[in-house]
Coordinates of C-alpha atoms (C1' of nucleotides) in Angstrom, one line a residue:
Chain A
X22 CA 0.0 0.0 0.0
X23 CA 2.6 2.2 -0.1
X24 CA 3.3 1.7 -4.0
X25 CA 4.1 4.6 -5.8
X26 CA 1.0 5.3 -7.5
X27 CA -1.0 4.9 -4.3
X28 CA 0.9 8.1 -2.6
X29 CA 1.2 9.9 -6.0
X30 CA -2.8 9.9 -6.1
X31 CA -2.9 11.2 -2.4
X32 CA -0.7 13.9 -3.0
X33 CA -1.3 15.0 -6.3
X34 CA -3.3 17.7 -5.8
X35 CA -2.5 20.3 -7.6
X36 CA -2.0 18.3 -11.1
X37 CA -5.8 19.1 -12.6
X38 CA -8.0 15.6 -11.6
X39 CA -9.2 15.7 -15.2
X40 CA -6.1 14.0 -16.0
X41 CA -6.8 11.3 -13.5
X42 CA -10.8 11.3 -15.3
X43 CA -9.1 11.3 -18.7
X44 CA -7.3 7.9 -18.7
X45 CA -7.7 5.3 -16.3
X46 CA -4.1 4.1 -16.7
X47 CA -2.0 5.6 -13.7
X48 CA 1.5 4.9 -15.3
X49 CA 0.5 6.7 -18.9
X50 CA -1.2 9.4 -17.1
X51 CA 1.6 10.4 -14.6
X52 CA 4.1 10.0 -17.5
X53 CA 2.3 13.0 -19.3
X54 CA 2.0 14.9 -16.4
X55 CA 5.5 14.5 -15.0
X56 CA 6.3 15.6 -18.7
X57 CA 4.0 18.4 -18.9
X58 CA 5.8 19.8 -15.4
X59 CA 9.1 19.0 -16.7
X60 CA 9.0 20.9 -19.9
X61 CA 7.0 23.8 -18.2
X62 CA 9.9 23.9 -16.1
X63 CA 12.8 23.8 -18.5
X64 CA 10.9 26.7 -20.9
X65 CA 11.5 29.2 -18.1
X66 CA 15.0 27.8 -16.1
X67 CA 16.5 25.1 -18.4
X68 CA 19.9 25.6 -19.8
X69 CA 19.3 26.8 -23.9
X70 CA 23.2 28.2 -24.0
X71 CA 25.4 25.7 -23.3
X72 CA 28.4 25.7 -26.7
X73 CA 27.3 22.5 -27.3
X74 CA 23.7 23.7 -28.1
X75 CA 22.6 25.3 -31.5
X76 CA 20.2 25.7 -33.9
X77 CA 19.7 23.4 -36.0
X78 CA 21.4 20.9 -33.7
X79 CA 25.2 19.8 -34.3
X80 CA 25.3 16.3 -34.2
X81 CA 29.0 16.0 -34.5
X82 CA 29.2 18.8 -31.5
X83 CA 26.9 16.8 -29.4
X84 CA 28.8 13.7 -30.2
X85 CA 32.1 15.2 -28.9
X86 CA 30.3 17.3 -25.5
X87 CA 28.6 13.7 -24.3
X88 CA 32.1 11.8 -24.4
X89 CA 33.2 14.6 -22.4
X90 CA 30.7 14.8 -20.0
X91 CA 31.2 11.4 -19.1
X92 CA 32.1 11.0 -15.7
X93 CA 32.7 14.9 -15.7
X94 CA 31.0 18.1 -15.0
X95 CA 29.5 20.7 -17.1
X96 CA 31.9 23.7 -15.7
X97 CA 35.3 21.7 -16.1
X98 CA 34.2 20.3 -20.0
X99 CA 33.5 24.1 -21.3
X100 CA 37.1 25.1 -21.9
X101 CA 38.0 22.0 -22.9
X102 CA 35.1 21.8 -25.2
X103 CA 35.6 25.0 -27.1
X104 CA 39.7 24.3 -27.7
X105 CA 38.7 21.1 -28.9
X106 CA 35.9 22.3 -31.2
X107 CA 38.1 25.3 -32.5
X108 CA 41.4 22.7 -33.7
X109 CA 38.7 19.8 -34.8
X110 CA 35.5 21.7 -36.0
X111 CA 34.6 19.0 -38.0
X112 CA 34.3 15.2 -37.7
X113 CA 36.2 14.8 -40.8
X114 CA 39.0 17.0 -39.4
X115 CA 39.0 14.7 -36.4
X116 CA 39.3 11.6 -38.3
X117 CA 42.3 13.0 -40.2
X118 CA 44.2 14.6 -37.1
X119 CA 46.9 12.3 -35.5
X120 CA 46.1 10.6 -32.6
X121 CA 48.8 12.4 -30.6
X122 CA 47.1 16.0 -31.1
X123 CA 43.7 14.6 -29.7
X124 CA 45.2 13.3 -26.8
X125 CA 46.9 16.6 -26.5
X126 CA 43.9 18.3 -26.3
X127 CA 42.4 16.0 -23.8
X128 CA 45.0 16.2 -21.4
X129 CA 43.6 17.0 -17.9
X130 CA 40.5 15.9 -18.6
X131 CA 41.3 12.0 -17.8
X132 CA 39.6 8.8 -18.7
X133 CA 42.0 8.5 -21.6
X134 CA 40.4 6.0 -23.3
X135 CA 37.2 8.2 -24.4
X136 CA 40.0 10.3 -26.6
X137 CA 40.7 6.8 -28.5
X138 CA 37.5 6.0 -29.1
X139 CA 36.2 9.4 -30.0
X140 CA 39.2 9.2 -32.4
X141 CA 38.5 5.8 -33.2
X142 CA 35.0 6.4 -34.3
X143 CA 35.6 9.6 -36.2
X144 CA 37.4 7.5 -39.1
X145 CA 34.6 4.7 -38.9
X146 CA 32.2 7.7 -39.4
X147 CA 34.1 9.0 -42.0
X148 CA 34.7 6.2 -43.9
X149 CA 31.9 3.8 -43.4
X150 CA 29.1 6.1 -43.4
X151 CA 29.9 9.1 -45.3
X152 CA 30.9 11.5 -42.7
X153 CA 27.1 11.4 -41.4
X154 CA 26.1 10.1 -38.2
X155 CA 24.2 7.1 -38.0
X156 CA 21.1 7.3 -37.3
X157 CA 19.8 4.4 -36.0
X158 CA 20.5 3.6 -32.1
X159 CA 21.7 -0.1 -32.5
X160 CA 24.6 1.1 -35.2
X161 CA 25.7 4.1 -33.0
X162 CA 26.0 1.8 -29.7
X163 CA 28.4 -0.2 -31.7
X164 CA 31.0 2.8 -32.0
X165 CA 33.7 2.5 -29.5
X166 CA 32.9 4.8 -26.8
X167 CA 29.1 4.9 -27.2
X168 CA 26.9 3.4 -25.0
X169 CA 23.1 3.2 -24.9
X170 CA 22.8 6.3 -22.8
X171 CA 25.3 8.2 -25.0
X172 CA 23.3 6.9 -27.9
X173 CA 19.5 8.4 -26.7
X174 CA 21.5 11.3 -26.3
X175 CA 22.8 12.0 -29.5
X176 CA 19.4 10.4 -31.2
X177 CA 17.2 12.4 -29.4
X178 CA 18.8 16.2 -29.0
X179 CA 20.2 15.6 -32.1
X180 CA 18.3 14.0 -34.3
X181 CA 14.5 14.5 -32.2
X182 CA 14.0 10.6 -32.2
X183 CA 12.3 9.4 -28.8
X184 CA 14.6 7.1 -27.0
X185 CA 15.4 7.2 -23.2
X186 CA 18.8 8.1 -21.5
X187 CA 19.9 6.7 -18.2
X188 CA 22.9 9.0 -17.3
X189 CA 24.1 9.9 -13.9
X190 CA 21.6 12.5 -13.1
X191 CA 18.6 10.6 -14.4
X192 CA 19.5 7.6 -12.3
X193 CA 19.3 10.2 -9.1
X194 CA 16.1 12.2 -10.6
X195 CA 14.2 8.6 -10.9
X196 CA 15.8 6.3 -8.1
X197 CA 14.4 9.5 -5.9
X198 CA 10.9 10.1 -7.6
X199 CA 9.9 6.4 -7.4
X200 CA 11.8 5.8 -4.4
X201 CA 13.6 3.0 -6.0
X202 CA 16.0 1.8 -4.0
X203 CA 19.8 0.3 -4.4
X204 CA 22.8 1.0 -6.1
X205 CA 21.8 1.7 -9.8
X206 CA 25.0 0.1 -10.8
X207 CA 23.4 -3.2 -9.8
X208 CA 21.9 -4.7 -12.5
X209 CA 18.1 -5.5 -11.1
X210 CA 18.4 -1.8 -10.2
X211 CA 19.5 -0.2 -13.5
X212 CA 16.5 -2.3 -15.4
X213 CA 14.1 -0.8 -13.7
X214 CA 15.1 2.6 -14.0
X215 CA 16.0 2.0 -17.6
X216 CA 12.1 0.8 -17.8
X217 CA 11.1 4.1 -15.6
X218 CA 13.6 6.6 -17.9
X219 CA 11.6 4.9 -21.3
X220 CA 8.1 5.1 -19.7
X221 CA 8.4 9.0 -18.8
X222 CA 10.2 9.7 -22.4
X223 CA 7.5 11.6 -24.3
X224 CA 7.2 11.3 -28.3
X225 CA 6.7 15.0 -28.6
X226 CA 9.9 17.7 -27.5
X227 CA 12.4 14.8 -27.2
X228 CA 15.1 17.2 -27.3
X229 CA 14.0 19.8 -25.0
X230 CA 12.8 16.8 -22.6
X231 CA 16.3 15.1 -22.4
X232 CA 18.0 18.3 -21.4
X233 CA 15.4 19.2 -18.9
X234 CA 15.5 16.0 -17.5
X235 CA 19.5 16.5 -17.2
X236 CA 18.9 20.0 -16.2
X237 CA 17.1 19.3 -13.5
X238 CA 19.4 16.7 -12.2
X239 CA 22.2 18.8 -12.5
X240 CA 20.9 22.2 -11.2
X241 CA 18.0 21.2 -8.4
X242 CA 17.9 17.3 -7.7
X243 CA 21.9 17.6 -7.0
X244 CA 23.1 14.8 -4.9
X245 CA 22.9 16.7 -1.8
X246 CA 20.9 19.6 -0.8
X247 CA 18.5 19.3 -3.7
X248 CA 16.3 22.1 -3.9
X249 CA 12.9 20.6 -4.2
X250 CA 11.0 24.0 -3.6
X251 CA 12.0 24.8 -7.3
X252 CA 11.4 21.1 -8.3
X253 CA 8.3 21.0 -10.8
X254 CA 7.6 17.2 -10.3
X255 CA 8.4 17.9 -5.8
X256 CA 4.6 17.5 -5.2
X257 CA 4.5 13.8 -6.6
X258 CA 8.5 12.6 -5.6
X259 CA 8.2 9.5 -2.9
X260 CA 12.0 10.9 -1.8
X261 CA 10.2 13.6 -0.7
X262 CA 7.3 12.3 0.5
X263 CA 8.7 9.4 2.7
X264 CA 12.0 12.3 3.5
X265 CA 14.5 9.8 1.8
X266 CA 16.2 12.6 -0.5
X267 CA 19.5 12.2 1.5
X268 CA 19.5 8.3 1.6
X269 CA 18.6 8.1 -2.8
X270 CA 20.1 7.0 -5.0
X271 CA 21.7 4.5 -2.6
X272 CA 25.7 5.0 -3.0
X273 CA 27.3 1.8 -4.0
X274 CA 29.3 -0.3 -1.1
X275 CA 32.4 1.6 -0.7
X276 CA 35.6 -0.4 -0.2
X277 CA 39.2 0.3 1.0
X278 CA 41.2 1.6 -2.1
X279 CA 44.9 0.7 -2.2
X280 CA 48.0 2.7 -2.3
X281 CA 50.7 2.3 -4.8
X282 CA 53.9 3.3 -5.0
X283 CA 56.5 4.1 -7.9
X284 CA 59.6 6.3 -9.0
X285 CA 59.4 9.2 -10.9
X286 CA 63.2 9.7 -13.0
X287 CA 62.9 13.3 -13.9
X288 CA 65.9 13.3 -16.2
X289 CA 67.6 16.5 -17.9
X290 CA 70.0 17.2 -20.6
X291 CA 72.4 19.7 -21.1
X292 CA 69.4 22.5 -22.3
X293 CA 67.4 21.3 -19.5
X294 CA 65.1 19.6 -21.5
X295 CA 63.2 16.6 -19.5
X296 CA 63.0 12.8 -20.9
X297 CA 59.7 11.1 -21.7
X298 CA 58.3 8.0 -23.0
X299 CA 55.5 7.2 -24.4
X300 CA 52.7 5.4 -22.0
X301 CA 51.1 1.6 -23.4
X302 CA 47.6 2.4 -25.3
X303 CA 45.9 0.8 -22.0
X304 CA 45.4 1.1 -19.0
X305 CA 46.5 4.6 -16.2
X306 CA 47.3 7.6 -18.4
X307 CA 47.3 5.1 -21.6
X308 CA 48.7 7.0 -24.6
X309 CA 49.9 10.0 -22.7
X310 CA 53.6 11.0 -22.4
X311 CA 55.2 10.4 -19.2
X312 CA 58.5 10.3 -16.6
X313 CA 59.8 6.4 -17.2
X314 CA 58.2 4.9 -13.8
X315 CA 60.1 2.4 -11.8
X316 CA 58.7 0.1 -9.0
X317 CA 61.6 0.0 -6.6
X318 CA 65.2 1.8 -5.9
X319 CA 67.3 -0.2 -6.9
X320 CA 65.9 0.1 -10.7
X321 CA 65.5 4.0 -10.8
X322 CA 69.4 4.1 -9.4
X323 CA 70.4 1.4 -12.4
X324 CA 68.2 3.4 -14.9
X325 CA 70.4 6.0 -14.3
X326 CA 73.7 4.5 -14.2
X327 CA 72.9 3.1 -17.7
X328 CA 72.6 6.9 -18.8
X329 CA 76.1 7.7 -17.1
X330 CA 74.4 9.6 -13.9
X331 CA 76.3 8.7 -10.8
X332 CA 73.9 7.1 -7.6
X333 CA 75.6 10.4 -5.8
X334 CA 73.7 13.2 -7.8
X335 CA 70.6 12.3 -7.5
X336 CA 68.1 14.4 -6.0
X337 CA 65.3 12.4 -4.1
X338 CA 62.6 15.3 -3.9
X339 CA 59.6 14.9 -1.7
X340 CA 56.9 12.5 -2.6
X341 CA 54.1 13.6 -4.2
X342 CA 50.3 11.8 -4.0
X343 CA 47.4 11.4 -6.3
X344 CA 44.4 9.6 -6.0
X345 CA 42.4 7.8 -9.1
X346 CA 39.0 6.1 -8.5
X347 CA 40.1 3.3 -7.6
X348 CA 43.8 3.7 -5.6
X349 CA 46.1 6.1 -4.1
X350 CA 49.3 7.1 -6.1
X351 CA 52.4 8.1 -4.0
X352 CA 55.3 8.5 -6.6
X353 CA 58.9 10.1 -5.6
X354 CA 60.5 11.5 -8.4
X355 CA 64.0 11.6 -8.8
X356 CA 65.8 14.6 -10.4
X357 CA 69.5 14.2 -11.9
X358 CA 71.1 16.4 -14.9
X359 CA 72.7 14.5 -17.7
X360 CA 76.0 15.4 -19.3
X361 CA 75.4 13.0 -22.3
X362 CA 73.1 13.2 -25.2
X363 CA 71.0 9.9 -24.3
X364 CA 70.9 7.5 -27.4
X365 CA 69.9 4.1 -25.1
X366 CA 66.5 3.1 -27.7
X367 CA 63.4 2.2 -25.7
X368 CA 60.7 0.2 -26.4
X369 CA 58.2 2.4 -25.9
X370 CA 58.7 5.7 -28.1
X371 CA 60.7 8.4 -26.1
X372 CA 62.2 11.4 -26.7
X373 CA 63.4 15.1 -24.9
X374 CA 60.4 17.7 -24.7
X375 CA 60.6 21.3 -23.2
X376 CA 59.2 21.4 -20.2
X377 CA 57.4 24.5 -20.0
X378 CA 55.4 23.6 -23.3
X379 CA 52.1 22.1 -23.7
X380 CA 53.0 19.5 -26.1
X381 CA 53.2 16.6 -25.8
X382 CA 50.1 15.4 -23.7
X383 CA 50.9 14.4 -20.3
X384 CA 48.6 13.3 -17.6
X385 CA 47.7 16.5 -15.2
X386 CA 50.2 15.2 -12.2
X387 CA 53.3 14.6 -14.4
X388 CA 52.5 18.2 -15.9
X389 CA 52.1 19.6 -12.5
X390 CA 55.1 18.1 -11.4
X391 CA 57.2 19.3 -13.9
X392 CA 55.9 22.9 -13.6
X393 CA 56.5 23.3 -9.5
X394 CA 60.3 21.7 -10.2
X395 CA 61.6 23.5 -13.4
Chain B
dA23 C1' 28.3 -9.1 -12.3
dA24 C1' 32.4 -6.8 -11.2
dT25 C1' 36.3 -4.1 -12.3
dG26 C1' 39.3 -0.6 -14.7
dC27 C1' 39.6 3.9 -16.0
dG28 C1' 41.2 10.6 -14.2
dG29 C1' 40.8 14.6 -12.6
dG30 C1' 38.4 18.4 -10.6
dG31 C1' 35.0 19.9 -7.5
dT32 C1' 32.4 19.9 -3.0
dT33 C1' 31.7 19.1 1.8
Chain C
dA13 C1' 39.4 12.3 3.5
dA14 C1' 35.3 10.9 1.4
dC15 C1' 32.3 11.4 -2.0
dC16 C1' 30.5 12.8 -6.4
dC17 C1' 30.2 13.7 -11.5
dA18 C1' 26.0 13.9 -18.9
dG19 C1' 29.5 5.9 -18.7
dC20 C1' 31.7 2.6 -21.4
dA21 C1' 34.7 -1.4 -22.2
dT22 C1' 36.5 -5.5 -20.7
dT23 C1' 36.5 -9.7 -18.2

DNA sequence: AATGCGGGGTT
DNA sequence: AACCCAGCATT
């Protein structure tokens, strides 16, 4: 008795009752009214300016902003957004720029492996289909880096076709306005939001309703302190109602993350330029330029000694700490001048950059590293 | 179903 | 220090 529908028709009020009169089938009706509210809503506050919004709509623009905004806020994707839209404009200057210059223009903005794809699926766009999106949601969730939610996305702001997304803010927006409760990275969970996010998609304003459904995720239903006096759908949300805002979406079971430790050889030649290789494709900072890394002592001090730097003159700075998702980083680097030209050939590519340049592209620790030491 | 993958922001 | 954020790919 304390379904959903069962409090929404207690509190529903102020929603007109000819609704309720007009169609006897709760789900369909509350669908059109939660839309109605939503779109009311988004007319008067909804965000209509953001660069990746235009009229007509820029397919290849809102391709590029929703691999950014993965895993990553609005305010830090902007400037990266507009330098990235200014040296690519197109997909098909994308496609033909090197690998190397994308990542350079990704750097800071981690998760590495959305650059690759995004580079990735620029040529398969440009070859296999013309330089024109696909249009069809099963063909563009097969393009590296795009997911079903990415795909609704791009479909419906794009393109206006109805299909649901299921992005971060969504998942909170729902998981609170049903009360649904679990961590929506469990699969049970996720299905029935999915099923929720599809049933509340309207046919009509597809576009408008995927931003304001964002929008309102983003700028009132934040994760805490949500401001439900603003919320247009507040009257009807069981969160609310049964005062779980603060406990949905239920956080996922956090556990203990692990700290790792490495060397740093910070490595200088005669012009103080520093020596980098070239990170593997996969895995942390894959791609990205980077001070060779040693696990222990005894191979940073051998590293060395192979490029004629004596144990003695090395300077063991102060270790430094990062943190990624999932463990701690505490890396010491080691600095030491060369007198030789190094010629020692690497596996990985490698070669001598200036340091105070922004090329090549080097994950955002390394790069503050080098700028605080030289 | 669970894990790997960054960095910046907030509290 | 813990937690969050316009997810996806891999295993």
């Amino acid at each position: 008795m304390t379904s959903w529908a069962a409090i929404l028709k207690k509190v529903l009020g102020n929603y007109s009752k000819a609704c309720f009169n007009r169609n006897s089938d709760s789900l369909l009706l509350t669908a059109e009214v939660f839309q109605h509210s939503l779109l009311d809503w988004y007319d008067c506050h909804g965000r209509k300016d953001l660069p990746w919004q235009s009229k007509p709509a820029n397919a290849y623009a809102i391709w590029v902003s929703e691999i950014m905004l993965q895993q990553t806020q609005v305010s830090v994707v902007i400037p990266y957004f507009q330098r990235f839209m200014t040296r690519f404009p197109t997909v098909q200057a994308l496609a033909s720029a090197s690998l190397d210059r994308v990542l350079e223009h990704w750097a800071g903005l981690g998760y590495y492996a959305r650059a690759r794809n995004l580079h990735k699926t620029a040529q398969i766009i440009n070859t296999d289909y013309a330089g024109q999106f696909p249009a069809q949601l099963d063909v563009l969730c097969r393009l590296p880096g795009i997911g079903r939610s990415t795909a609704a996305a791009i479909l419906s702001m794009a393109f206006s076709q109805r299909h649901a997304i299921l992005d971060g803010n969504v998942k909170r927006v729902l998981a609170r306005f049903y009360g649904i409760q679990g961590w929506p990275g469990k699969a049970s969970v996720s299905k029935q939001l999915w099923q929720l996010s599809d049933d509340l998609t309207p046919p009509n304003r597809v576009a408008d309703y995927t931003q304001a459904i964002m929008d309102l995720g983003a700028t009132l239903c934040t994760r805490r302190n949500p401001e439900c006096t603003a919320c247009p759908v507040a009257s009807a949300c069981v969160a609310r109602i049964t005062k779980r805002i603060e406990e949905l979406p239920t956080p996922r079971k956090q556990q203990a993350i692990p700290v790792k430790h490495c060397y740093m050889a910070v490595l200088l030649n005669s012009k103080s330029d520093v020596y980098l290789q070239k990170r593997a494709a996969s895995g942390i900072w894959g791609g990205l330029w980077s001070l060779p890394e040693h696990a222990d002592k005894n191979s940073v001090i051998e590293w060395f000694q192979q490029r004629l730097v004596d144990k003695t003159s090395l300077k063991w700075l102060p270790v430094r700490k990062h943190t990624f998702s999932h463990f701690h980083l505490h890396f010491q680097p080691v600095l030491a001048q060369s007198g030789q030209p190094h010629t020692i050939s690497e596996f990985a590519q490698s070669g001598w950059f200036k340091p105070d340049q922004s090329q090549p592209a080097m994950p955002a620790p390394i790069q503050k590293l080098l700028s605080d030491i030289l």
